[in-house]
mmCIF file with all atom_site columns, C-alpha atoms and ligand atoms in Angstrom:
data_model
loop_
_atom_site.group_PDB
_atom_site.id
_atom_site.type_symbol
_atom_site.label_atom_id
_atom_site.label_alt_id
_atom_site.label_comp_id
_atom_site.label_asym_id
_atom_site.label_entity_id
_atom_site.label_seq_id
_atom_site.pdbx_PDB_ins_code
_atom_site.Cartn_x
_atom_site.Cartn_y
_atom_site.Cartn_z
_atom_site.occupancy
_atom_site.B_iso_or_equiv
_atom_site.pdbx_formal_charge
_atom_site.auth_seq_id
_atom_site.auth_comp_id
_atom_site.auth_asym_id
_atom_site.auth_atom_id
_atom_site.pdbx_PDB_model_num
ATOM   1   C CA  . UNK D 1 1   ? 15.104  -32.737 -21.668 1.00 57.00 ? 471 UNK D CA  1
ATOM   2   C CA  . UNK D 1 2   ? 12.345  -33.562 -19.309 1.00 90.00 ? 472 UNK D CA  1
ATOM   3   C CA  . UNK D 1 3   ? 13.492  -30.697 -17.048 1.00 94.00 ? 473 UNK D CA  1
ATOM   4   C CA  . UNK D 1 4   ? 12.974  -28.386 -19.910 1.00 97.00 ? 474 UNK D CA  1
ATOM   5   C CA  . UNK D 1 5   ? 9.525   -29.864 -20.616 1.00 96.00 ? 475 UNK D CA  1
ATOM   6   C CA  . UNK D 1 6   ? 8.082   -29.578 -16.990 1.00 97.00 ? 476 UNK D CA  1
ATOM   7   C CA  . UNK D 1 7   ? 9.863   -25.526 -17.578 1.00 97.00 ? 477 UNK D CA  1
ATOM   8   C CA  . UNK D 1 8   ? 7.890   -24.932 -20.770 1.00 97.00 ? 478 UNK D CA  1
ATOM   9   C CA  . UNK D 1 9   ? 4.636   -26.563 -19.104 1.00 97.00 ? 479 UNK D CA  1
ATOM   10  C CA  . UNK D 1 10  ? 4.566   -24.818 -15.114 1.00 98.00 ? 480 UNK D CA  1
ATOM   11  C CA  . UNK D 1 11  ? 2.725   -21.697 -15.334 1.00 98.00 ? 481 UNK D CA  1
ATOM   12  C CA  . UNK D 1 12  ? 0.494   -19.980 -12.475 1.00 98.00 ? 482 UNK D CA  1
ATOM   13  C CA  . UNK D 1 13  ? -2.586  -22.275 -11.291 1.00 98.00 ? 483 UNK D CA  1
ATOM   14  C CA  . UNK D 1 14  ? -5.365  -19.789 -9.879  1.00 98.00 ? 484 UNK D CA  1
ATOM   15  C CA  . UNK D 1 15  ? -8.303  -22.251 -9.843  1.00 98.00 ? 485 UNK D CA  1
ATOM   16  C CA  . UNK D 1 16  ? -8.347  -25.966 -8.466  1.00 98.00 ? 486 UNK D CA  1
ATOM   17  C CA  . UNK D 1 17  ? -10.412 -28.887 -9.019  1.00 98.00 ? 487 UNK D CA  1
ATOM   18  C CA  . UNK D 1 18  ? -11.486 -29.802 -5.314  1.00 98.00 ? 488 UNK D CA  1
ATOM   19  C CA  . UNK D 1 19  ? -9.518  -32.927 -4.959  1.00 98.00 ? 489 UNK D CA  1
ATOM   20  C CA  . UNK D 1 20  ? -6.743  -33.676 -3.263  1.00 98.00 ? 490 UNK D CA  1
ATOM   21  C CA  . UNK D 1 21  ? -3.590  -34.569 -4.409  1.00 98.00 ? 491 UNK D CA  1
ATOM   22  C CA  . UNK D 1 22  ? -2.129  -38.212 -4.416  1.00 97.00 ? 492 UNK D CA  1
ATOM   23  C CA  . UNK D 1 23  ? 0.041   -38.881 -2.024  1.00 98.00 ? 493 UNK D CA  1
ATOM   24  C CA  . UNK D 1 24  ? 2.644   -40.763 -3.739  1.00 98.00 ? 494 UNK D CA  1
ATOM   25  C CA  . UNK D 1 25  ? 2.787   -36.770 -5.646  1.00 98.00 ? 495 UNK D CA  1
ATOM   26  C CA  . UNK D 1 26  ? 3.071   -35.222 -2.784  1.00 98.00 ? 496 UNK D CA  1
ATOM   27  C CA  . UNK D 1 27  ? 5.726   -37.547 -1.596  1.00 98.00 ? 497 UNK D CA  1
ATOM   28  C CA  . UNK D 1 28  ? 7.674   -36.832 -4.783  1.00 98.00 ? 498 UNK D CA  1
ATOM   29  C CA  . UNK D 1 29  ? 7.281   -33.063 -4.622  1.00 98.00 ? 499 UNK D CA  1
ATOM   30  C CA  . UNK D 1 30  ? 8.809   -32.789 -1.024  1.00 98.00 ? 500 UNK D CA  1
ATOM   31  C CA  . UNK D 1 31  ? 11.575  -35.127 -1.792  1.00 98.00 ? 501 UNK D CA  1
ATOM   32  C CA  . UNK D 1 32  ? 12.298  -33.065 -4.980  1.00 98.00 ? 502 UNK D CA  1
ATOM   33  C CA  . UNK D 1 33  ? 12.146  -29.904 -2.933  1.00 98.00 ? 503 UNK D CA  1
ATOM   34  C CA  . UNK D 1 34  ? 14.723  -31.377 -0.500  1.00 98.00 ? 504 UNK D CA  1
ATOM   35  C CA  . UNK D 1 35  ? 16.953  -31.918 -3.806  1.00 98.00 ? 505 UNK D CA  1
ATOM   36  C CA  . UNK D 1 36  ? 17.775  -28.493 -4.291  1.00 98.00 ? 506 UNK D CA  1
ATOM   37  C CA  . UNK D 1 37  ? 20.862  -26.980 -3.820  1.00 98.00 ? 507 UNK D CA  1
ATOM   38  C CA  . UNK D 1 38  ? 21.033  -25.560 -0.109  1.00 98.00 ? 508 UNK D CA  1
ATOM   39  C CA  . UNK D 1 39  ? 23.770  -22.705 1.370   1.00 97.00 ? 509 UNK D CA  1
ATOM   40  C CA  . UNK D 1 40  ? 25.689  -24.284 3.298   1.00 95.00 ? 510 UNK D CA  1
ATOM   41  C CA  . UNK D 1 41  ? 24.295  -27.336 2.674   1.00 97.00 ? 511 UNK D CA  1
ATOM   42  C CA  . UNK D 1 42  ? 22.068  -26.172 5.703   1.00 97.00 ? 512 UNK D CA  1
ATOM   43  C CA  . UNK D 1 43  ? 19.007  -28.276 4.972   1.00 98.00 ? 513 UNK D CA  1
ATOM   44  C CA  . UNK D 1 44  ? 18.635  -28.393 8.899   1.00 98.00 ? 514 UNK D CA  1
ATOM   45  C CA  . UNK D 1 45  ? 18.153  -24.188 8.407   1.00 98.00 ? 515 UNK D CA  1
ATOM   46  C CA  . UNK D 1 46  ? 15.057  -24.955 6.780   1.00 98.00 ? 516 UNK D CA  1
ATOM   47  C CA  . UNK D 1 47  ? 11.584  -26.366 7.321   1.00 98.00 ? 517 UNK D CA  1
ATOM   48  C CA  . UNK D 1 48  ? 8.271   -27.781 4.768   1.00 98.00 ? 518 UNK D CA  1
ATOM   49  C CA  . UNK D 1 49  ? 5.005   -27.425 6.289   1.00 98.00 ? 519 UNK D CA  1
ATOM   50  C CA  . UNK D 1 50  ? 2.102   -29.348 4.363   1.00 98.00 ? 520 UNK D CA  1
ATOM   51  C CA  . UNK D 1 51  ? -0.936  -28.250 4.832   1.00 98.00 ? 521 UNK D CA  1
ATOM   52  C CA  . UNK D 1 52  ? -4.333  -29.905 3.880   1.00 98.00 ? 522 UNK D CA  1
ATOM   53  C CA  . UNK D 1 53  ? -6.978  -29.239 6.339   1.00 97.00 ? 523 UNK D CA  1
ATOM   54  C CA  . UNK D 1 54  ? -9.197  -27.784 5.444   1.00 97.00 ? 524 UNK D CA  1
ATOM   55  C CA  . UNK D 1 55  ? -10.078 -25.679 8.538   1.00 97.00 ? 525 UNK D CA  1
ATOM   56  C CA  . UNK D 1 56  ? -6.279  -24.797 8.449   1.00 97.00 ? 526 UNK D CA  1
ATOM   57  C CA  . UNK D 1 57  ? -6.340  -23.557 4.994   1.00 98.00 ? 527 UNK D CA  1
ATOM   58  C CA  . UNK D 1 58  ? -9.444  -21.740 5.702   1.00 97.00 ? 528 UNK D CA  1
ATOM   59  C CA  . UNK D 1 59  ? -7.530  -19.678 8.405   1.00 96.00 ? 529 UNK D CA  1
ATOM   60  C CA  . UNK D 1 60  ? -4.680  -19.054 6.136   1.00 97.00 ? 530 UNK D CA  1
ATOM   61  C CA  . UNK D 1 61  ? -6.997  -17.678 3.462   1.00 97.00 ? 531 UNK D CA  1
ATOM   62  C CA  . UNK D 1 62  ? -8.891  -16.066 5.927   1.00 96.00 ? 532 UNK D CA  1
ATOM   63  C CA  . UNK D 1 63  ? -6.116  -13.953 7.052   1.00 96.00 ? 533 UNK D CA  1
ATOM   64  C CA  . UNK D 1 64  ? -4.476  -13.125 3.728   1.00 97.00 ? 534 UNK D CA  1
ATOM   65  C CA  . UNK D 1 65  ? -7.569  -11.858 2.825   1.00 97.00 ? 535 UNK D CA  1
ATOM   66  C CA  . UNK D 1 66  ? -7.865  -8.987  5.823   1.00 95.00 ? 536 UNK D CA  1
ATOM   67  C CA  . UNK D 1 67  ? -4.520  -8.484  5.566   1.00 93.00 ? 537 UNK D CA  1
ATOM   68  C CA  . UNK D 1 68  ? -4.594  -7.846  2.414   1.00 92.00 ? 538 UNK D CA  1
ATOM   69  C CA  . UNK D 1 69  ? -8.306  -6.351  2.288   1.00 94.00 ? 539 UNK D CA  1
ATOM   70  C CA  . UNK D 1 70  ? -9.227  -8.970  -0.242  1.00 91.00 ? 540 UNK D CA  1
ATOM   71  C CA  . UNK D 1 71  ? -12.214 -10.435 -0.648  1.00 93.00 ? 541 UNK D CA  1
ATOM   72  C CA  . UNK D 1 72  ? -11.359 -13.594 -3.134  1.00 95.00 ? 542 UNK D CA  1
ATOM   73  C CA  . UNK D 1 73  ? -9.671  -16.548 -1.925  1.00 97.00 ? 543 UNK D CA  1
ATOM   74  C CA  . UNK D 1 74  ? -6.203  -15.898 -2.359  1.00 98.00 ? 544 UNK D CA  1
ATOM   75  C CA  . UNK D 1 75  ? -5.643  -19.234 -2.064  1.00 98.00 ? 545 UNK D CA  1
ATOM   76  C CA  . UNK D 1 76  ? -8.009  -20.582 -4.965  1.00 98.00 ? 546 UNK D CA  1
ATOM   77  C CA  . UNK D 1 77  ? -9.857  -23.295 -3.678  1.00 98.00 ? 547 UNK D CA  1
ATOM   78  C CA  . UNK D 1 78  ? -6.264  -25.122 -3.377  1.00 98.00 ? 548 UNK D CA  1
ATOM   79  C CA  . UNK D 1 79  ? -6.374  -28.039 -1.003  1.00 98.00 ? 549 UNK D CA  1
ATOM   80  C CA  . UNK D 1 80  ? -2.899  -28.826 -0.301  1.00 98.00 ? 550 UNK D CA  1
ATOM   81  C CA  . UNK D 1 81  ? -0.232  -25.478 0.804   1.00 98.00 ? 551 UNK D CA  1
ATOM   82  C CA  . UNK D 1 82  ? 3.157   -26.250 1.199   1.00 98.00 ? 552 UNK D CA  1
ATOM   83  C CA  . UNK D 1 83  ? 5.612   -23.674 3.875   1.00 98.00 ? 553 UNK D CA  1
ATOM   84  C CA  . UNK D 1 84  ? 8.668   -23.360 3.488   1.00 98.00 ? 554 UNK D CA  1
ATOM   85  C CA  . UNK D 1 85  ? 10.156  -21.580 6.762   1.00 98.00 ? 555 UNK D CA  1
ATOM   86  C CA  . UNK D 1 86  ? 13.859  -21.067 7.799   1.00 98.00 ? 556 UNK D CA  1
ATOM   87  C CA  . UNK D 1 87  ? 15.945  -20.138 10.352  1.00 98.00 ? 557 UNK D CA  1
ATOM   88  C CA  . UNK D 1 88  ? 18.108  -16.665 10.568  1.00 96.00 ? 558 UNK D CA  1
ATOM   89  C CA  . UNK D 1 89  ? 21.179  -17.479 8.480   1.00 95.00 ? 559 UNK D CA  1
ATOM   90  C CA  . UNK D 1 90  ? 24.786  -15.789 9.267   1.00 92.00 ? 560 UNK D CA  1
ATOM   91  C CA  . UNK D 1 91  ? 24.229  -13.942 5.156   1.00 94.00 ? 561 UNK D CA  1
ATOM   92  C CA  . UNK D 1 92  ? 22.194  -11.637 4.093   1.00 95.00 ? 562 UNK D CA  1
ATOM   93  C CA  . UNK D 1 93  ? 19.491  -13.123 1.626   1.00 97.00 ? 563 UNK D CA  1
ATOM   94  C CA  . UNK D 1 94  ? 20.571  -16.458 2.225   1.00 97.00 ? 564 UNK D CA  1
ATOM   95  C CA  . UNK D 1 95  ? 17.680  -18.017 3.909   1.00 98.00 ? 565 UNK D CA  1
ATOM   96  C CA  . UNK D 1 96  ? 14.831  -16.493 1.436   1.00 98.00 ? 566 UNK D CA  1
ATOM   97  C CA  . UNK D 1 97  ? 17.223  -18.174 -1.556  1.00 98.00 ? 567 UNK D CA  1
ATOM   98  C CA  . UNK D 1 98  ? 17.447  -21.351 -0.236  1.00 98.00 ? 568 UNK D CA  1
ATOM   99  C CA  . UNK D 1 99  ? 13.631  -21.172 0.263   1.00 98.00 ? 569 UNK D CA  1
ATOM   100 C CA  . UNK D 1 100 ? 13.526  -20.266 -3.120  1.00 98.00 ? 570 UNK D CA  1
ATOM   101 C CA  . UNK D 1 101 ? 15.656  -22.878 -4.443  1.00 98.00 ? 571 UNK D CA  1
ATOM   102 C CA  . UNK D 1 102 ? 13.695  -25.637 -2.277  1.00 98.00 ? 572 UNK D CA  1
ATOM   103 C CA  . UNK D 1 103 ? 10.371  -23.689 -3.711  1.00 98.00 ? 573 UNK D CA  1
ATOM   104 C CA  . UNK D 1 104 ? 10.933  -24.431 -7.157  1.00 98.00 ? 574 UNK D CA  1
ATOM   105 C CA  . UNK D 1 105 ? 12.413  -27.381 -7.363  1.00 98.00 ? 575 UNK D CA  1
ATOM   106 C CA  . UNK D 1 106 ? 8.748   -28.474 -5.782  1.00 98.00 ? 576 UNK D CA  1
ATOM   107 C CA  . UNK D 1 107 ? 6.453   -26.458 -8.514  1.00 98.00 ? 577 UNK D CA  1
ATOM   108 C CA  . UNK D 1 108 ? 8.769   -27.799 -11.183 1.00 98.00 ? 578 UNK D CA  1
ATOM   109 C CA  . UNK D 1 109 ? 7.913   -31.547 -9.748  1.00 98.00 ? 579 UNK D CA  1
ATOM   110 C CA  . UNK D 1 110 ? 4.458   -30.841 -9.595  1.00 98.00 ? 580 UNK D CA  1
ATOM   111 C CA  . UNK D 1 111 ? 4.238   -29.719 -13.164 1.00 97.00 ? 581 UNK D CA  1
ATOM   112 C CA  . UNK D 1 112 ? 6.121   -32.963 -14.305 1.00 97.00 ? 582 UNK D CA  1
ATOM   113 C CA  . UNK D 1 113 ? 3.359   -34.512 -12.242 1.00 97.00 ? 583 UNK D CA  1
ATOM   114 C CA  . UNK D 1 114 ? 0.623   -32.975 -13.350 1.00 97.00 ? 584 UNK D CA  1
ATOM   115 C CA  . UNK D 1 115 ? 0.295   -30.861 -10.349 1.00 98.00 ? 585 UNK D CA  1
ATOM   116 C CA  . UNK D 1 116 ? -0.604  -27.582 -11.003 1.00 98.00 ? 586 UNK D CA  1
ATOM   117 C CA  . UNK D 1 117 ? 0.895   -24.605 -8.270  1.00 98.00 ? 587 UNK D CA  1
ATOM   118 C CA  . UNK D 1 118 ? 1.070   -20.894 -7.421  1.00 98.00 ? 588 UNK D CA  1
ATOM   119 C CA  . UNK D 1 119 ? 3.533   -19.107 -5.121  1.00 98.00 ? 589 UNK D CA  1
ATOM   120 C CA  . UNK D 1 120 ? 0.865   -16.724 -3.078  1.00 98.00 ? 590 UNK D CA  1
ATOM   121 C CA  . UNK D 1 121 ? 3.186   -14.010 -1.176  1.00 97.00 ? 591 UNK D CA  1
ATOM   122 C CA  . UNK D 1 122 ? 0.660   -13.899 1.609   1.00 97.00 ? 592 UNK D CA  1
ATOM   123 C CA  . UNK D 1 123 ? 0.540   -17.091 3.223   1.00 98.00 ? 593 UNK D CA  1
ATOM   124 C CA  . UNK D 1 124 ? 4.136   -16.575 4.744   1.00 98.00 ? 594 UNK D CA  1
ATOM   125 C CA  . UNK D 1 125 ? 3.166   -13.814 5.550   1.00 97.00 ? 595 UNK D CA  1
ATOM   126 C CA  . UNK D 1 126 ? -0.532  -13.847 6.889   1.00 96.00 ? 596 UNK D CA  1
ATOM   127 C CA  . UNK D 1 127 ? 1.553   -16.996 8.969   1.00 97.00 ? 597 UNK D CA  1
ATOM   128 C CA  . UNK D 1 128 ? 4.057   -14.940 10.363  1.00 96.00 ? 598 UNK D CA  1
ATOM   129 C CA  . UNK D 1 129 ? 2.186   -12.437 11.351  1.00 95.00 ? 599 UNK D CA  1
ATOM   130 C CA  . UNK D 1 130 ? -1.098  -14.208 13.195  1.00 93.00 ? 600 UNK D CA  1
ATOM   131 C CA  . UNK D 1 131 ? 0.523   -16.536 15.910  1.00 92.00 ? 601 UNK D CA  1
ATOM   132 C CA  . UNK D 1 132 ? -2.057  -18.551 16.585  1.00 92.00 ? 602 UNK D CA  1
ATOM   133 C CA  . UNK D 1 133 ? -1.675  -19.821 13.013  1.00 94.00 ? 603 UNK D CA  1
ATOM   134 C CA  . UNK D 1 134 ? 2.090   -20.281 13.352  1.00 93.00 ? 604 UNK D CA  1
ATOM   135 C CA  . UNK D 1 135 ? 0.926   -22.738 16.322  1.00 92.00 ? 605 UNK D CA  1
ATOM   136 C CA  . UNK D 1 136 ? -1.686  -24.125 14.829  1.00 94.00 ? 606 UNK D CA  1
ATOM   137 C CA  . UNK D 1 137 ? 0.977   -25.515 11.792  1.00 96.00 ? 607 UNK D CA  1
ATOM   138 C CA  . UNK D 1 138 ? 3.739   -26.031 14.388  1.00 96.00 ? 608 UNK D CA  1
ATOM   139 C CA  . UNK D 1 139 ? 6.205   -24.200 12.728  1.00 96.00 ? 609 UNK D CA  1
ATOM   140 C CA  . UNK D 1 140 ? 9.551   -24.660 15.387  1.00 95.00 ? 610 UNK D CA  1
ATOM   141 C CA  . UNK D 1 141 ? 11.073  -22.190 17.416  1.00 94.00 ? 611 UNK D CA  1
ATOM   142 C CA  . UNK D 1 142 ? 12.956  -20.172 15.298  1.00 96.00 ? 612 UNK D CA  1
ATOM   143 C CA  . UNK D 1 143 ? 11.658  -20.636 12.646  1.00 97.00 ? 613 UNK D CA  1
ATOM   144 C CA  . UNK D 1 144 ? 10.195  -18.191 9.840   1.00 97.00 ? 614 UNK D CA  1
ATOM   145 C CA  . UNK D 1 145 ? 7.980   -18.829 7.380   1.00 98.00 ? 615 UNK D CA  1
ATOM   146 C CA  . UNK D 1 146 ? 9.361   -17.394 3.689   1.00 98.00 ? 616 UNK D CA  1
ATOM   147 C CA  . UNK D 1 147 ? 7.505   -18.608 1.212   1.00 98.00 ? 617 UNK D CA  1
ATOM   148 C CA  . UNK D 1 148 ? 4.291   -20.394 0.704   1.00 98.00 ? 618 UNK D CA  1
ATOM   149 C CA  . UNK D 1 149 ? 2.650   -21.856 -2.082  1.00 99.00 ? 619 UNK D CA  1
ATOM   150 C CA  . UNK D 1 150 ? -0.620  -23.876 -3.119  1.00 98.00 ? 620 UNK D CA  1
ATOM   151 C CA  . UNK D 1 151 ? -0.520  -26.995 -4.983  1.00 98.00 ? 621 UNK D CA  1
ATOM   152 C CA  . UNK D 1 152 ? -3.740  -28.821 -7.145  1.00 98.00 ? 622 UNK D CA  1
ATOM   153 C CA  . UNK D 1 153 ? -5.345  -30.380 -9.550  1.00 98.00 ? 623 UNK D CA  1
ATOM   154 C CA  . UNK D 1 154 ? -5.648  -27.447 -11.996 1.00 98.00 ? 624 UNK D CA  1
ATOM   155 C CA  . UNK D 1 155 ? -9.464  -26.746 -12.890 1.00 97.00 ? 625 UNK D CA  1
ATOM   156 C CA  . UNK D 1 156 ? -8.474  -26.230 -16.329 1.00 95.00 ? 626 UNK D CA  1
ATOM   157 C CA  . UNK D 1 157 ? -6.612  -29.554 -17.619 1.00 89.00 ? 627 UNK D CA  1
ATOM   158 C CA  . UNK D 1 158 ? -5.309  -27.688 -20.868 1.00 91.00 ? 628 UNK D CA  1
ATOM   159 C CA  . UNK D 1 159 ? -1.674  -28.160 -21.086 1.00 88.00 ? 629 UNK D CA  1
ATOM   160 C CA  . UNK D 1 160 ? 0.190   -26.071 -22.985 1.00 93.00 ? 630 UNK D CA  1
ATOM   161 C CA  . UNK D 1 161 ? 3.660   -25.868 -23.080 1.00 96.00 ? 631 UNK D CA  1
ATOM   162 C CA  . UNK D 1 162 ? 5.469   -21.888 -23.069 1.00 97.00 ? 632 UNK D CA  1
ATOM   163 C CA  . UNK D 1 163 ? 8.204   -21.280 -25.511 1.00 97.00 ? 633 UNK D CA  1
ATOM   164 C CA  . UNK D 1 164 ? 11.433  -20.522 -23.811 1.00 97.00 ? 634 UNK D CA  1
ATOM   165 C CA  . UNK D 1 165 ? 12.875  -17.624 -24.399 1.00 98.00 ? 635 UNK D CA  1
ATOM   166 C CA  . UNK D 1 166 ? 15.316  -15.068 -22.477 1.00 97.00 ? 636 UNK D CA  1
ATOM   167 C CA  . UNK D 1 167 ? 12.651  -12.536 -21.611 1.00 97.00 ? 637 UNK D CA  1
ATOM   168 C CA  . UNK D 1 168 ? 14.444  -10.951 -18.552 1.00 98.00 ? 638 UNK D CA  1
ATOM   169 C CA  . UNK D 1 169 ? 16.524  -8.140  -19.341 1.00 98.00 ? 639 UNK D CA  1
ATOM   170 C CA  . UNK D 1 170 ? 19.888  -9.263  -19.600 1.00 97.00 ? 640 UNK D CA  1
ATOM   171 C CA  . UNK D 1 171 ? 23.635  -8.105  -21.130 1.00 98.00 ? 641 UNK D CA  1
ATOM   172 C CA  . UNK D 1 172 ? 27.201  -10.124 -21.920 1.00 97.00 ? 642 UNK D CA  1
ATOM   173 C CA  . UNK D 1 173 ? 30.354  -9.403  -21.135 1.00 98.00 ? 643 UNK D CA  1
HETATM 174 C C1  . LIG T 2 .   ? 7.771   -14.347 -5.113  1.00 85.35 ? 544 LIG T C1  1
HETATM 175 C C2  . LIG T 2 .   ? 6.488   -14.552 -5.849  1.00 85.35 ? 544 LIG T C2  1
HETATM 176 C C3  . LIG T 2 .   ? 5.283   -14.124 -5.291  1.00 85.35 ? 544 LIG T C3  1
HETATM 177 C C4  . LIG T 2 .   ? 4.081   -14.362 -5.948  1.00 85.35 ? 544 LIG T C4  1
HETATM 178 N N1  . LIG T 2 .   ? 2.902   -14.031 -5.324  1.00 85.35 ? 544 LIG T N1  1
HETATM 179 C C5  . LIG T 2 .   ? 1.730   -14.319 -5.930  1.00 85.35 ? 544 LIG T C5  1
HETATM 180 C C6  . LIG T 2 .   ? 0.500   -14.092 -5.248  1.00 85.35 ? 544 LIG T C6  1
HETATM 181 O O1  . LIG T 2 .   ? 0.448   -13.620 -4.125  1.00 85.35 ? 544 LIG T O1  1
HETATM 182 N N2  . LIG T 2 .   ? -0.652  -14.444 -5.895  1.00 85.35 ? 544 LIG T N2  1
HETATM 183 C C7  . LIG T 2 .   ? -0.653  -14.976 -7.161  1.00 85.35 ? 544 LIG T C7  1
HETATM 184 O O2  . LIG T 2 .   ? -1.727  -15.277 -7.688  1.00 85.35 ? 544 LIG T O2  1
HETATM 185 N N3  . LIG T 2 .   ? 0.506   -15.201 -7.832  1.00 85.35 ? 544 LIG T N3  1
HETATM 186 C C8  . LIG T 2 .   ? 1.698   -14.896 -7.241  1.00 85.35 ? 544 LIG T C8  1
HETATM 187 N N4  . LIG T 2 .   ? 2.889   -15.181 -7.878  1.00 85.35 ? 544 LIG T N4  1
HETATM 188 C C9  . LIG T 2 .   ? 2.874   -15.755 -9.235  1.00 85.35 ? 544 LIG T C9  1
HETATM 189 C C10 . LIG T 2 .   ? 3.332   -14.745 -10.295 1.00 85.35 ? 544 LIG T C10 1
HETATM 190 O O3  . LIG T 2 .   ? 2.335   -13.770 -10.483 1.00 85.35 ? 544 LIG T O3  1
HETATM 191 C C11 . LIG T 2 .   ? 3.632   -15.526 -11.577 1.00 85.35 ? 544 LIG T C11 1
HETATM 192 O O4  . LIG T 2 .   ? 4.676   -16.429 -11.346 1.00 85.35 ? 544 LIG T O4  1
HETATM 193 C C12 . LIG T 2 .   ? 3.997   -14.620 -12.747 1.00 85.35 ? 544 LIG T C12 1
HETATM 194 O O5  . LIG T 2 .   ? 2.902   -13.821 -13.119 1.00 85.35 ? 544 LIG T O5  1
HETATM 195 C C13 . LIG T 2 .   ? 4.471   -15.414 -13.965 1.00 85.35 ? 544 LIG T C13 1
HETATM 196 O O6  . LIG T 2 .   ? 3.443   -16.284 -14.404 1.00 85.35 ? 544 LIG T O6  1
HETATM 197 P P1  . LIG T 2 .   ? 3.614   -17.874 -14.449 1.00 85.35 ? 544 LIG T P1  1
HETATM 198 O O7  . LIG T 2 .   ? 3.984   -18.338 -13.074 1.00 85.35 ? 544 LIG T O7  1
HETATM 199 O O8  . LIG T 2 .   ? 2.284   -18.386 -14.909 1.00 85.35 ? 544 LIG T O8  1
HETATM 200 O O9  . LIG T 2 .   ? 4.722   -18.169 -15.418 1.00 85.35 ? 544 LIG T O9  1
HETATM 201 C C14 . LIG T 2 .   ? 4.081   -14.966 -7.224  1.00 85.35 ? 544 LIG T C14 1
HETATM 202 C C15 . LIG T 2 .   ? 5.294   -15.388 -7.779  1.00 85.35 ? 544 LIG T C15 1
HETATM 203 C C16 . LIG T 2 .   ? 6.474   -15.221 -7.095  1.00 85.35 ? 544 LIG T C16 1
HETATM 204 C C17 . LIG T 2 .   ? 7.760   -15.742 -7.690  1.00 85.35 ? 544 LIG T C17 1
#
C-alpha cells in the first residue's frame, strides 16, 4: 500500500530548496537502492557515488551544460547527486538495468521520505566523458557511470499524489 503511495506521489523535482538532505534519508535511500533486485545477484558489478560538494556538483553541472550547450543548471540547484556506475556485464543491457533497478528503488525511497529527485541523463554522461571528473568522484577502475540523478528538498512542498493508470501502450495475450 505504501509502495503504491510513494508511486502515486514521485514525480520529476526541477527546483530545490538549498538544504541538504538528512543524513539518516540519505542513509535510507542508499540502503533501499541496494534492495533492488540485481542480475546475477552482481551487486559487486555495481557502484553509488554520493555527491554533495558543492564544488563537485558545480563541475558536474558545469559540464552537462557545454556538453549539452545549455545554459540552465541542469542540475537545479540540487545539493546531493547520487551515481550509479557499473562494470561491463557478460549480457547485453544488463548493467544499464540493474542501474535502473538500483535507480528507482532510491527515487521511490526518497519520495516516501519526502525527498524529492530527477534522473538528469547528463551527469553519467558529462562524468564519463571529462576524466578529471571521473577522478575527482573516484569512480574505480572499471567502472562506468550509467545513470545519475539529483536528490532535494523540493522548492515546491505541494504534494500531490498521480492517479495510476496504465498509460504505456500495452496489449494481452
Ligand atoms: C532515463 C531518463 C532520463 C531522464 N533525463 C532527464 C534529464 O536529463 N533532465 C530532466 O529534467 N529530466 C529527465 N528525466 C525525467 C523525465 O523527463 C520524467 O521522468 C518524465 O517526464 C516523467 O515525469 P515524472 O518523472 O514527473 O513522472 C529522465 C528520466 C529518465 C527515466
Amino acid at each position: 500500500m505504501e509502495t503504491l503511495k510513494a508511486m502515486a506521489l514521485r514525480k520529476s523535482v526541477r527546483a530545490y530548496k538549498d538544504e541538504q538532505i538528512a543524513e539518516e534519508k540519505l542513509e535510507t535511500i542508499l540502503s533501499a537502492g541496494c534492495a533492488a533486485p540485481v542480475g546475477m545477484a552482481r551487486y559487486d558489478s555495481l557502484h553509488l557515488t554520493v555527491i554533495q560538494d558543492k564544488e563537485v556538483i558545480k563541475k558536474v553541472s558545469e559540464s552537462i551544460m557545454q556538453m549539452l550547450k545549455r545554459e540552465n543548471d541542469p542540475l537545479y540547484g540540487a545539493r546531493t547527486l547520487i551515481l550509479v556506475s557499473s562494470q561491463e556485464m557478460p549480457a547485453p543491457g544488463l548493467d544499464y538495468t540493474n542501474a535502473s533497478c538500483v535507480m528507482e528503488n532510491m527515487l521511490l525511497t526518497g519520495a516516501d521520505l519526502g525527498i524529492g529527485s530527477v534522473i538528469v541523463w547528463g551527469i553519467a554522461l558529462a562524468v564519463e566523458a571529462n576524466e578529471s571528473l571521473k577522478e575527482a568522484l573516484s569512480i574505480p577502475e572499471g567502472f562506468k557511470p550509467l545513470i545519475g540523478a539529483c536528490f532535494g528538498y523540493a522548492a515546491d512542498t505541494e504534494q500531490k499524489e498521480k492517479e495510476l493508470t496504465v498509460k504505456i501502450q500495452s496489449n494481452r495475450v
